[in-house]
Amino acid sequence: MTGFNFSDVNLAVTTPFNAQGKIDYSRFELLIERYVAAGVHGFVLSSGTGMHVYLSKEESKELVAFGAKVINGRARVIAQTSALMADEVVERTRHARDCGADGVMVLPPFFEGPTDDQGIIDFYATVSEAGLPVIGYNVPQVVGVKVTPSLFQQLSQIPNFVSVKDSSGDLTDQAALVRTGLPTLNGADPLTPFALFAGAAGLIWGGANMAPKACVDLANAAALKQWENVRAIWQSLAPVMSLIWQGDYVQSVYAGAEIMGYGAGNPRRPLARLAAEKLGPLRDALAPLIEYEAAASS
């Protein structure tokens, strides 16, 4: 395993689309600038929250190239390069490397791919040959592959394999990954402060699109072990981070970011905008953060 350099908040940034459903690069640049100004430590481009599975390979590669150019070393860049075929993952990863990305996030083989440990190890060993730090992605409820502590330890023997993002939403399982002593990234929004207290090495955080300043402040306080400050900030974040995890995650993040002034428009089809009856509860959950973000700007 090579060195780990992905601590603090890595924003799984939304991808904006125009009225015709095409990527809106002007709006994307404005969003990046605002998130950089908020102190975001890193960006995940073509993330799940950024509609990775609904971008073509060409769109994803163009998005990574554009985003990396705009960020221009002011924050770290992680590109999601997941695909069904290993050769395509390698191609996308090499492209991300050439664009200056600091690392890639890659789902294990999915849709009837191998589920045995050796098959997963062989897959990531192939990806690692592209020459960038690789972050595995543990989301067993979607992919059907679970990264156990034993598998994590075996994956860590692969050159360039640096971490696992755990989006299982199970704190017990994540704590078991943390106890390996290997750097684990939390990807489950409602677990954020608990994961950091347990020893998670950093965050890949989609919900941070809605309130980047509060999220960065929380991560910075945790890094200083200022747990009373973490708890105070989390009181404002907890209602919305719990709500969006209950369903319609991507649609909720897009809608919430719009409410908070970090709008990326609507998600791309086949996802629709968040249902009207769910906007009221979302606004209520965001109310403490509107005050927090406004105070942080003053």
PDB file of C-alpha atoms in Angstrom:
ATOM      1  CA  MET A   1       0.000   0.000   0.000  1.00  0.00           C
ATOM      2  CA  THR A   2       1.269   3.459  -0.909  1.00  0.00           C
ATOM      3  CA  GLY A   3       0.758   6.502   1.300  1.00  0.00           C
ATOM      4  CA  PHE A   4      -2.706   7.771   2.225  1.00  0.00           C
ATOM      5  CA  ASN A   5      -3.435  11.432   1.456  1.00  0.00           C
ATOM      6  CA  PHE A   6      -7.230  11.739   1.485  1.00  0.00           C
ATOM      7  CA  SER A   7      -8.145  12.929   4.969  1.00  0.00           C
ATOM      8  CA  ASP A   8     -10.876  15.412   5.971  1.00  0.00           C
ATOM      9  CA  VAL A   9     -13.760  16.309   3.600  1.00  0.00           C
ATOM     10  CA  ASN A  10     -13.702  14.941   0.067  1.00  0.00           C
ATOM     11  CA  LEU A  11     -16.851  16.376  -1.500  1.00  0.00           C
ATOM     12  CA  ALA A  12     -18.746  13.983  -3.767  1.00  0.00           C
ATOM     13  CA  VAL A  13     -19.731  16.948  -5.864  1.00  0.00           C
ATOM     14  CA  THR A  14     -22.975  17.150  -7.826  1.00  0.00           C
ATOM     15  CA  THR A  15     -22.860  17.410 -11.616  1.00  0.00           C
ATOM     16  CA  PRO A  16     -25.041  20.257 -12.955  1.00  0.00           C
ATOM     17  CA  PHE A  17     -27.169  19.759 -16.052  1.00  0.00           C
ATOM     18  CA  ASN A  18     -28.887  22.314 -18.253  1.00  0.00           C
ATOM     19  CA  ALA A  19     -32.495  22.243 -19.465  1.00  0.00           C
ATOM     20  CA  GLN A  20     -31.492  19.922 -22.313  1.00  0.00           C
ATOM     21  CA  GLY A  21     -29.913  17.415 -19.922  1.00  0.00           C
ATOM     22  CA  LYS A  22     -26.337  18.235 -20.947  1.00  0.00           C
ATOM     23  CA  ILE A  23     -23.563  18.936 -18.445  1.00  0.00           C
ATOM     24  CA  ASP A  24     -23.569  22.625 -17.562  1.00  0.00           C
ATOM     25  CA  TYR A  25     -19.848  23.389 -17.335  1.00  0.00           C
ATOM     26  CA  SER A  26     -20.277  27.069 -16.543  1.00  0.00           C
ATOM     27  CA  ARG A  27     -22.372  26.253 -13.496  1.00  0.00           C
ATOM     28  CA  PHE A  28     -19.962  23.448 -12.562  1.00  0.00           C
ATOM     29  CA  GLU A  29     -17.055  25.888 -12.496  1.00  0.00           C
ATOM     30  CA  LEU A  30     -19.002  28.298 -10.291  1.00  0.00           C
ATOM     31  CA  LEU A  31     -19.886  25.506  -7.880  1.00  0.00           C
ATOM     32  CA  ILE A  32     -16.274  24.361  -7.642  1.00  0.00           C
ATOM     33  CA  GLU A  33     -15.136  27.903  -6.902  1.00  0.00           C
ATOM     34  CA  ARG A  34     -17.691  28.256  -4.122  1.00  0.00           C
ATOM     35  CA  TYR A  35     -16.734  24.926  -2.582  1.00  0.00           C
ATOM     36  CA  VAL A  36     -13.032  25.763  -2.743  1.00  0.00           C
ATOM     37  CA  ALA A  37     -13.801  29.069  -1.019  1.00  0.00           C
ATOM     38  CA  ALA A  38     -15.689  27.128   1.676  1.00  0.00           C
ATOM     39  CA  GLY A  39     -12.492  25.210   2.445  1.00  0.00           C
ATOM     40  CA  VAL A  40     -13.361  21.821   0.975  1.00  0.00           C
ATOM     41  CA  HIS A  41     -10.236  19.679   1.175  1.00  0.00           C
ATOM     42  CA  GLY A  42     -10.903  17.456  -1.846  1.00  0.00           C
ATOM     43  CA  PHE A  43     -13.380  16.720  -4.618  1.00  0.00           C
ATOM     44  CA  VAL A  44     -14.707  13.449  -5.982  1.00  0.00           C
ATOM     45  CA  LEU A  45     -15.509  14.091  -9.641  1.00  0.00           C
ATOM     46  CA  SER A  46     -18.036  11.900 -11.446  1.00  0.00           C
ATOM     47  CA  SER A  47     -19.125  10.653  -8.031  1.00  0.00           C
ATOM     48  CA  GLY A  48     -22.233   8.651  -7.297  1.00  0.00           C
ATOM     49  CA  THR A  49     -23.876  11.844  -6.068  1.00  0.00           C
ATOM     50  CA  GLY A  50     -22.595  13.405  -9.304  1.00  0.00           C
ATOM     51  CA  MET A  51     -24.560  10.869 -11.366  1.00  0.00           C
ATOM     52  CA  HIS A  52     -21.600   8.691 -12.426  1.00  0.00           C
ATOM     53  CA  VAL A  53     -23.759   5.797 -13.591  1.00  0.00           C
ATOM     54  CA  TYR A  54     -25.799   8.154 -15.798  1.00  0.00           C
ATOM     55  CA  LEU A  55     -22.792   9.694 -17.530  1.00  0.00           C
ATOM     56  CA  SER A  56     -21.310   8.176 -20.648  1.00  0.00           C
ATOM     57  CA  LYS A  57     -17.634   7.248 -20.564  1.00  0.00           C
ATOM     58  CA  GLU A  58     -16.827  10.274 -22.703  1.00  0.00           C
ATOM     59  CA  GLU A  59     -18.871  12.608 -20.482  1.00  0.00           C
ATOM     60  CA  SER A  60     -17.233  11.293 -17.339  1.00  0.00           C
ATOM     61  CA  LYS A  61     -13.741  11.708 -18.773  1.00  0.00           C
ATOM     62  CA  GLU A  62     -14.528  15.245 -19.947  1.00  0.00           C
ATOM     63  CA  LEU A  63     -15.994  16.118 -16.541  1.00  0.00           C
ATOM     64  CA  VAL A  64     -12.857  14.870 -14.775  1.00  0.00           C
ATOM     65  CA  ALA A  65     -10.574  16.796 -17.121  1.00  0.00           C
ATOM     66  CA  PHE A  66     -12.582  19.993 -16.729  1.00  0.00           C
ATOM     67  CA  GLY A  67     -12.943  19.742 -12.960  1.00  0.00           C
ATOM     68  CA  ALA A  68      -9.268  18.967 -12.379  1.00  0.00           C
ATOM     69  CA  LYS A  69      -8.295  21.967 -14.508  1.00  0.00           C
ATOM     70  CA  VAL A  70     -10.574  24.316 -12.563  1.00  0.00           C
ATOM     71  CA  ILE A  71      -9.420  23.014  -9.172  1.00  0.00           C
ATOM     72  CA  ASN A  72      -5.803  23.397 -10.324  1.00  0.00           C
ATOM     73  CA  GLY A  73      -4.128  22.049  -7.213  1.00  0.00           C
ATOM     74  CA  ARG A  74      -6.191  24.080  -4.736  1.00  0.00           C
ATOM     75  CA  ALA A  75      -7.769  20.893  -3.394  1.00  0.00           C
ATOM     76  CA  ARG A  76      -7.139  17.220  -4.018  1.00  0.00           C
ATOM     77  CA  VAL A  77      -8.944  15.485  -6.874  1.00  0.00           C
ATOM     78  CA  ILE A  78     -10.399  11.986  -6.786  1.00  0.00           C
ATOM     79  CA  ALA A  79     -12.081  10.656  -9.922  1.00  0.00           C
ATOM     80  CA  GLN A  80     -14.584   7.840  -9.866  1.00  0.00           C
ATOM     81  CA  THR A  81     -13.541   5.513 -12.677  1.00  0.00           C
ATOM     82  CA  SER A  82     -15.929   2.611 -12.065  1.00  0.00           C
ATOM     83  CA  ALA A  83     -17.118   0.582 -15.042  1.00  0.00           C
ATOM     84  CA  LEU A  84     -18.329  -2.911 -15.820  1.00  0.00           C
ATOM     85  CA  MET A  85     -15.178  -3.996 -17.657  1.00  0.00           C
ATOM     86  CA  ALA A  86     -11.763  -3.973 -15.979  1.00  0.00           C
ATOM     87  CA  ASP A  87     -10.053  -2.716 -19.124  1.00  0.00           C
ATOM     88  CA  GLU A  88     -12.364   0.281 -19.197  1.00  0.00           C
ATOM     89  CA  VAL A  89     -11.663   1.029 -15.531  1.00  0.00           C
ATOM     90  CA  VAL A  90      -7.938   1.026 -16.353  1.00  0.00           C
ATOM     91  CA  GLU A  91      -8.546   3.313 -19.339  1.00  0.00           C
ATOM     92  CA  ARG A  92     -10.564   5.765 -17.256  1.00  0.00           C
ATOM     93  CA  THR A  93      -7.975   5.636 -14.458  1.00  0.00           C
ATOM     94  CA  ARG A  94      -5.107   6.398 -16.816  1.00  0.00           C
ATOM     95  CA  HIS A  95      -7.096   9.310 -18.181  1.00  0.00           C
ATOM     96  CA  ALA A  96      -7.650  10.614 -14.626  1.00  0.00           C
ATOM     97  CA  ARG A  97      -3.913  10.284 -13.981  1.00  0.00           C
ATOM     98  CA  ASP A  98      -3.130  12.256 -17.118  1.00  0.00           C
ATOM     99  CA  CYS A  99      -5.562  14.977 -15.981  1.00  0.00           C
ATOM    100  CA  GLY A 100      -3.677  15.359 -12.720  1.00  0.00           C
ATOM    101  CA  ALA A 101      -6.036  13.499 -10.390  1.00  0.00           C
ATOM    102  CA  ASP A 102      -4.581  12.499  -7.033  1.00  0.00           C
ATOM    103  CA  GLY A 103      -6.474   9.222  -6.882  1.00  0.00           C
ATOM    104  CA  VAL A 104      -9.465   7.245  -8.082  1.00  0.00           C
ATOM    105  CA  MET A 105     -12.453   5.644  -6.414  1.00  0.00           C
ATOM    106  CA  VAL A 106     -13.548   2.331  -7.911  1.00  0.00           C
ATOM    107  CA  LEU A 107     -16.464   0.040  -7.209  1.00  0.00           C
ATOM    108  CA  PRO A 108     -15.673  -3.677  -7.075  1.00  0.00           C
ATOM    109  CA  PRO A 109     -16.937  -5.677 -10.066  1.00  0.00           C
ATOM    110  CA  PHE A 110     -20.716  -5.388 -10.181  1.00  0.00           C
ATOM    111  CA  PHE A 111     -23.664  -6.827 -12.121  1.00  0.00           C
ATOM    112  CA  GLU A 112     -22.835 -10.524 -11.998  1.00  0.00           C
ATOM    113  CA  GLY A 113     -19.113  -9.902 -11.521  1.00  0.00           C
ATOM    114  CA  PRO A 114     -16.918 -12.051  -9.252  1.00  0.00           C
ATOM    115  CA  THR A 115     -17.900 -12.037  -5.589  1.00  0.00           C
ATOM    116  CA  ASP A 116     -15.115 -14.228  -4.195  1.00  0.00           C
ATOM    117  CA  ASP A 117     -12.206 -12.533  -2.448  1.00  0.00           C
ATOM    118  CA  GLN A 118      -9.600 -13.603  -4.987  1.00  0.00           C
ATOM    119  CA  GLY A 119     -11.678 -12.267  -7.854  1.00  0.00           C
ATOM    120  CA  ILE A 120     -11.957  -8.896  -6.103  1.00  0.00           C
ATOM    121  CA  ILE A 121      -8.227  -8.860  -5.363  1.00  0.00           C
ATOM    122  CA  ASP A 122      -7.361  -9.666  -8.971  1.00  0.00           C
ATOM    123  CA  PHE A 123      -9.648  -6.891 -10.176  1.00  0.00           C
ATOM    124  CA  TYR A 124      -8.085  -4.208  -7.987  1.00  0.00           C
ATOM    125  CA  ALA A 125      -4.595  -5.460  -8.798  1.00  0.00           C
ATOM    126  CA  THR A 126      -5.380  -4.834 -12.461  1.00  0.00           C
ATOM    127  CA  VAL A 127      -6.720  -1.340 -11.724  1.00  0.00           C
ATOM    128  CA  SER A 128      -3.656  -0.465  -9.643  1.00  0.00           C
ATOM    129  CA  GLU A 129      -1.438  -0.956 -12.687  1.00  0.00           C
ATOM    130  CA  ALA A 130      -2.745   2.366 -14.029  1.00  0.00           C
ATOM    131  CA  GLY A 131      -0.473   4.117 -11.542  1.00  0.00           C
ATOM    132  CA  LEU A 132      -2.826   6.138  -9.308  1.00  0.00           C
ATOM    133  CA  PRO A 133      -3.807   5.592  -5.668  1.00  0.00           C
ATOM    134  CA  VAL A 134      -6.977   3.484  -5.630  1.00  0.00           C
ATOM    135  CA  ILE A 135      -9.813   3.818  -3.121  1.00  0.00           C
ATOM    136  CA  GLY A 136     -12.099   0.799  -3.005  1.00  0.00           C
ATOM    137  CA  TYR A 137     -15.810   1.325  -2.517  1.00  0.00           C
ATOM    138  CA  ASN A 138     -17.767  -0.760  -0.025  1.00  0.00           C
ATOM    139  CA  VAL A 139     -21.491  -0.465  -0.698  1.00  0.00           C
ATOM    140  CA  PRO A 140     -22.685  -4.079  -0.360  1.00  0.00           C
ATOM    141  CA  GLN A 141     -26.379  -3.198  -0.306  1.00  0.00           C
ATOM    142  CA  VAL A 142     -26.034  -2.045  -3.926  1.00  0.00           C
ATOM    143  CA  VAL A 143     -23.157  -4.043  -5.408  1.00  0.00           C
ATOM    144  CA  GLY A 144     -23.516  -7.339  -3.570  1.00  0.00           C
ATOM    145  CA  VAL A 145     -19.826  -7.454  -2.613  1.00  0.00           C
ATOM    146  CA  LYS A 146     -18.802  -6.816   0.987  1.00  0.00           C
ATOM    147  CA  VAL A 147     -15.312  -5.665   1.901  1.00  0.00           C
ATOM    148  CA  THR A 148     -14.547  -7.451   5.163  1.00  0.00           C
ATOM    149  CA  PRO A 149     -11.571  -6.660   7.391  1.00  0.00           C
ATOM    150  CA  SER A 150      -9.815  -9.745   6.033  1.00  0.00           C
ATOM    151  CA  LEU A 151     -10.367  -8.704   2.425  1.00  0.00           C
ATOM    152  CA  PHE A 152      -9.293  -5.132   3.249  1.00  0.00           C
ATOM    153  CA  GLN A 153      -6.022  -6.435   4.659  1.00  0.00           C
ATOM    154  CA  GLN A 154      -5.409  -8.489   1.518  1.00  0.00           C
ATOM    155  CA  LEU A 155      -6.263  -5.544  -0.749  1.00  0.00           C
ATOM    156  CA  SER A 156      -3.825  -3.374   1.174  1.00  0.00           C
ATOM    157  CA  GLN A 157      -0.990  -5.563  -0.115  1.00  0.00           C
ATOM    158  CA  ILE A 158      -1.673  -4.327  -3.656  1.00  0.00           C
ATOM    159  CA  PRO A 159       0.589  -1.483  -4.731  1.00  0.00           C
ATOM    160  CA  ASN A 160      -1.414   1.755  -5.049  1.00  0.00           C
ATOM    161  CA  PHE A 161      -4.436   0.424  -3.125  1.00  0.00           C
ATOM    162  CA  VAL A 162      -4.755   3.000  -0.330  1.00  0.00           C
ATOM    163  CA  SER A 163      -8.180   2.884   1.304  1.00  0.00           C
ATOM    164  CA  VAL A 164     -11.792   1.746   1.306  1.00  0.00           C
ATOM    165  CA  LYS A 165     -14.745   4.122   1.325  1.00  0.00           C
ATOM    166  CA  ASP A 166     -17.395   2.471   3.466  1.00  0.00           C
ATOM    167  CA  SER A 167     -20.958   3.400   2.501  1.00  0.00           C
ATOM    168  CA  SER A 168     -22.573   0.379   4.117  1.00  0.00           C
ATOM    169  CA  GLY A 169     -24.230   2.607   6.714  1.00  0.00           C
ATOM    170  CA  ASP A 170     -23.367   0.057   9.418  1.00  0.00           C
ATOM    171  CA  LEU A 171     -21.184   1.594  12.117  1.00  0.00           C
ATOM    172  CA  THR A 172     -20.285  -1.820  13.537  1.00  0.00           C
ATOM    173  CA  ASP A 173     -18.973  -3.008  10.189  1.00  0.00           C
ATOM    174  CA  GLN A 174     -17.139   0.252   9.583  1.00  0.00           C
ATOM    175  CA  ALA A 175     -15.540   0.149  13.025  1.00  0.00           C
ATOM    176  CA  ALA A 176     -14.255  -3.329  12.196  1.00  0.00           C
ATOM    177  CA  LEU A 177     -12.579  -1.922   9.081  1.00  0.00           C
ATOM    178  CA  VAL A 178     -11.089   0.928  11.143  1.00  0.00           C
ATOM    179  CA  ARG A 179      -9.702  -1.559  13.676  1.00  0.00           C
ATOM    180  CA  THR A 180      -7.519  -3.108  10.979  1.00  0.00           C
ATOM    181  CA  GLY A 181      -5.370   0.008  11.353  1.00  0.00           C
ATOM    182  CA  LEU A 182      -5.774   0.699   7.649  1.00  0.00           C
ATOM    183  CA  PRO A 183      -7.151   4.079   6.493  1.00  0.00           C
ATOM    184  CA  THR A 184     -10.919   3.841   6.156  1.00  0.00           C
ATOM    185  CA  LEU A 185     -13.068   6.587   4.615  1.00  0.00           C
ATOM    186  CA  ASN A 186     -16.617   7.087   5.840  1.00  0.00           C
ATOM    187  CA  GLY A 187     -19.178   7.409   3.068  1.00  0.00           C
ATOM    188  CA  ALA A 188     -22.362   7.182   5.145  1.00  0.00           C
ATOM    189  CA  ASP A 189     -23.580  10.690   5.969  1.00  0.00           C
ATOM    190  CA  PRO A 190     -25.455   9.930   9.243  1.00  0.00           C
ATOM    191  CA  LEU A 191     -22.381   8.208  10.718  1.00  0.00           C
ATOM    192  CA  THR A 192     -19.958  11.081  10.174  1.00  0.00           C
ATOM    193  CA  PRO A 193     -19.053  12.200  13.723  1.00  0.00           C
ATOM    194  CA  PHE A 194     -19.209   8.660  15.099  1.00  0.00           C
ATOM    195  CA  ALA A 195     -16.947   7.398  12.315  1.00  0.00           C
ATOM    196  CA  LEU A 196     -14.410  10.153  12.948  1.00  0.00           C
ATOM    197  CA  PHE A 197     -14.432   9.467  16.684  1.00  0.00           C
ATOM    198  CA  ALA A 198     -13.921   5.760  15.969  1.00  0.00           C
ATOM    199  CA  GLY A 199     -10.853   6.596  13.884  1.00  0.00           C
ATOM    200  CA  ALA A 200     -12.003   6.929  10.276  1.00  0.00           C
ATOM    201  CA  ALA A 201      -9.209   8.519   8.255  1.00  0.00           C
ATOM    202  CA  GLY A 202     -11.454  10.873   6.276  1.00  0.00           C
ATOM    203  CA  LEU A 203     -14.787  11.432   4.586  1.00  0.00           C
ATOM    204  CA  ILE A 204     -16.271  11.133   1.127  1.00  0.00           C
ATOM    205  CA  TRP A 205     -19.422  13.156   1.688  1.00  0.00           C
ATOM    206  CA  GLY A 206     -22.286  13.784  -0.735  1.00  0.00           C
ATOM    207  CA  GLY A 207     -24.423  15.652   1.770  1.00  0.00           C
ATOM    208  CA  ALA A 208     -21.674  18.261   2.099  1.00  0.00           C
ATOM    209  CA  ASN A 209     -22.923  19.752  -1.183  1.00  0.00           C
ATOM    210  CA  MET A 210     -25.694  21.351   0.864  1.00  0.00           C
ATOM    211  CA  ALA A 211     -23.644  22.878   3.707  1.00  0.00           C
ATOM    212  CA  PRO A 212     -19.929  22.773   2.905  1.00  0.00           C
ATOM    213  CA  LYS A 213     -18.842  25.247   5.574  1.00  0.00           C
ATOM    214  CA  ALA A 214     -20.486  23.336   8.408  1.00  0.00           C
ATOM    215  CA  CYS A 215     -19.087  20.051   7.089  1.00  0.00           C
ATOM    216  CA  VAL A 216     -15.551  21.429   6.764  1.00  0.00           C
ATOM    217  CA  ASP A 217     -15.763  22.970  10.246  1.00  0.00           C
ATOM    218  CA  LEU A 218     -16.843  19.629  11.684  1.00  0.00           C
ATOM    219  CA  ALA A 219     -13.966  17.762  10.017  1.00  0.00           C
ATOM    220  CA  ASN A 220     -11.459  20.397  11.111  1.00  0.00           C
ATOM    221  CA  ALA A 221     -12.703  20.222  14.702  1.00  0.00           C
ATOM    222  CA  ALA A 222     -12.456  16.424  14.667  1.00  0.00           C
ATOM    223  CA  ALA A 223      -8.893  16.619  13.359  1.00  0.00           C
ATOM    224  CA  LEU A 224      -8.072  18.742  16.429  1.00  0.00           C
ATOM    225  CA  LYS A 225     -10.021  16.323  18.662  1.00  0.00           C
ATOM    226  CA  GLN A 226     -12.355  19.140  19.673  1.00  0.00           C
ATOM    227  CA  TRP A 227     -15.242  16.772  20.251  1.00  0.00           C
ATOM    228  CA  GLU A 228     -17.504  19.302  21.981  1.00  0.00           C
ATOM    229  CA  ASN A 229     -17.277  21.477  18.870  1.00  0.00           C
ATOM    230  CA  VAL A 230     -17.947  18.443  16.677  1.00  0.00           C
ATOM    231  CA  ARG A 231     -21.059  17.648  18.696  1.00  0.00           C
ATOM    232  CA  ALA A 232     -22.296  21.240  18.510  1.00  0.00           C
ATOM    233  CA  ILE A 233     -21.875  21.417  14.727  1.00  0.00           C
ATOM    234  CA  TRP A 234     -23.439  17.986  14.289  1.00  0.00           C
ATOM    235  CA  GLN A 235     -26.600  19.145  16.033  1.00  0.00           C
ATOM    236  CA  SER A 236     -27.231  21.349  12.996  1.00  0.00           C
ATOM    237  CA  LEU A 237     -26.206  18.719  10.462  1.00  0.00           C
ATOM    238  CA  ALA A 238     -27.832  15.622  11.948  1.00  0.00           C
ATOM    239  CA  PRO A 239     -31.473  16.214  10.932  1.00  0.00           C
ATOM    240  CA  VAL A 240     -30.768  16.571   7.223  1.00  0.00           C
ATOM    241  CA  MET A 241     -28.017  13.942   7.061  1.00  0.00           C
ATOM    242  CA  SER A 242     -30.384  11.406   8.614  1.00  0.00           C
ATOM    243  CA  LEU A 243     -33.297  12.436   6.396  1.00  0.00           C
ATOM    244  CA  ILE A 244     -31.492  12.123   3.067  1.00  0.00           C
ATOM    245  CA  TRP A 245     -30.167   8.676   4.001  1.00  0.00           C
ATOM    246  CA  GLN A 246     -33.717   7.331   4.270  1.00  0.00           C
ATOM    247  CA  GLY A 247     -34.278   7.336   0.507  1.00  0.00           C
ATOM    248  CA  ASP A 248     -34.059   9.390  -2.694  1.00  0.00           C
ATOM    249  CA  TYR A 249     -30.513  10.296  -1.709  1.00  0.00           C
ATOM    250  CA  VAL A 250     -29.274  11.901  -4.910  1.00  0.00           C
ATOM    251  CA  GLN A 251     -32.527  13.759  -5.560  1.00  0.00           C
ATOM    252  CA  SER A 252     -32.490  15.028  -1.959  1.00  0.00           C
ATOM    253  CA  VAL A 253     -28.917  16.305  -2.242  1.00  0.00           C
ATOM    254  CA  TYR A 254     -29.705  18.150  -5.474  1.00  0.00           C
ATOM    255  CA  ALA A 255     -32.849  19.670  -3.952  1.00  0.00           C
ATOM    256  CA  GLY A 256     -31.136  20.532  -0.683  1.00  0.00           C
ATOM    257  CA  ALA A 257     -28.191  22.153  -2.420  1.00  0.00           C
ATOM    258  CA  GLU A 258     -30.654  24.259  -4.411  1.00  0.00           C
ATOM    259  CA  ILE A 259     -32.382  25.377  -1.216  1.00  0.00           C
ATOM    260  CA  MET A 260     -29.021  26.296   0.320  1.00  0.00           C
ATOM    261  CA  GLY A 261     -27.849  28.270  -2.704  1.00  0.00           C
ATOM    262  CA  TYR A 262     -25.413  25.705  -4.090  1.00  0.00           C
ATOM    263  CA  GLY A 263     -27.730  24.670  -6.884  1.00  0.00           C
ATOM    264  CA  ALA A 264     -26.811  22.171  -9.555  1.00  0.00           C
ATOM    265  CA  GLY A 265     -30.298  22.098 -11.051  1.00  0.00           C
ATOM    266  CA  ASN A 266     -32.077  18.777 -11.330  1.00  0.00           C
ATOM    267  CA  PRO A 267     -30.562  15.304 -11.505  1.00  0.00           C
ATOM    268  CA  ARG A 268     -30.405  13.643 -14.893  1.00  0.00           C
ATOM    269  CA  ARG A 269     -33.055  11.225 -16.093  1.00  0.00           C
ATOM    270  CA  PRO A 270     -34.105   8.578 -15.208  1.00  0.00           C
ATOM    271  CA  LEU A 271     -33.960  10.294 -11.803  1.00  0.00           C
ATOM    272  CA  ALA A 272     -36.590  12.969 -11.380  1.00  0.00           C
ATOM    273  CA  ARG A 273     -36.510  16.012  -9.115  1.00  0.00           C
ATOM    274  CA  LEU A 274     -37.441  15.350  -5.511  1.00  0.00           C
ATOM    275  CA  ALA A 275     -41.190  14.889  -5.047  1.00  0.00           C
ATOM    276  CA  ALA A 276     -42.981  18.063  -3.950  1.00  0.00           C
ATOM    277  CA  GLU A 277     -44.315  16.523  -0.743  1.00  0.00           C
ATOM    278  CA  LYS A 278     -40.744  15.806   0.405  1.00  0.00           C
ATOM    279  CA  LEU A 279     -39.498  19.376  -0.023  1.00  0.00           C
ATOM    280  CA  GLY A 280     -41.171  20.668   3.149  1.00  0.00           C
ATOM    281  CA  PRO A 281     -39.446  18.168   5.472  1.00  0.00           C
ATOM    282  CA  LEU A 282     -36.159  18.800   3.674  1.00  0.00           C
ATOM    283  CA  ARG A 283     -36.460  22.572   4.179  1.00  0.00           C
ATOM    284  CA  ASP A 284     -37.278  22.038   7.848  1.00  0.00           C
ATOM    285  CA  ALA A 285     -34.234  19.809   8.318  1.00  0.00           C
ATOM    286  CA  LEU A 286     -32.017  22.380   6.617  1.00  0.00           C
ATOM    287  CA  ALA A 287     -33.240  25.350   8.679  1.00  0.00           C
ATOM    288  CA  PRO A 288     -30.419  25.250  11.288  1.00  0.00           C
ATOM    289  CA  LEU A 289     -27.843  25.034   8.496  1.00  0.00           C
ATOM    290  CA  ILE A 290     -29.176  28.102   6.703  1.00  0.00           C
ATOM    291  CA  GLU A 291     -28.353  30.067   9.828  1.00  0.00           C
ATOM    292  CA  TYR A 292     -24.991  28.346  10.248  1.00  0.00           C
ATOM    293  CA  GLU A 293     -23.838  28.893   6.676  1.00  0.00           C
ATOM    294  CA  ALA A 294     -24.968  32.525   6.768  1.00  0.00           C
ATOM    295  CA  ALA A 295     -23.081  33.146  10.015  1.00  0.00           C
ATOM    296  CA  ALA A 296     -19.965  31.511   8.610  1.00  0.00           C
ATOM    297  CA  SER A 297     -20.079  33.906   5.642  1.00  0.00           C
ATOM    298  CA  SER A 298     -20.361  37.044   7.771  1.00  0.00           C
TER     299      SER A 298
END
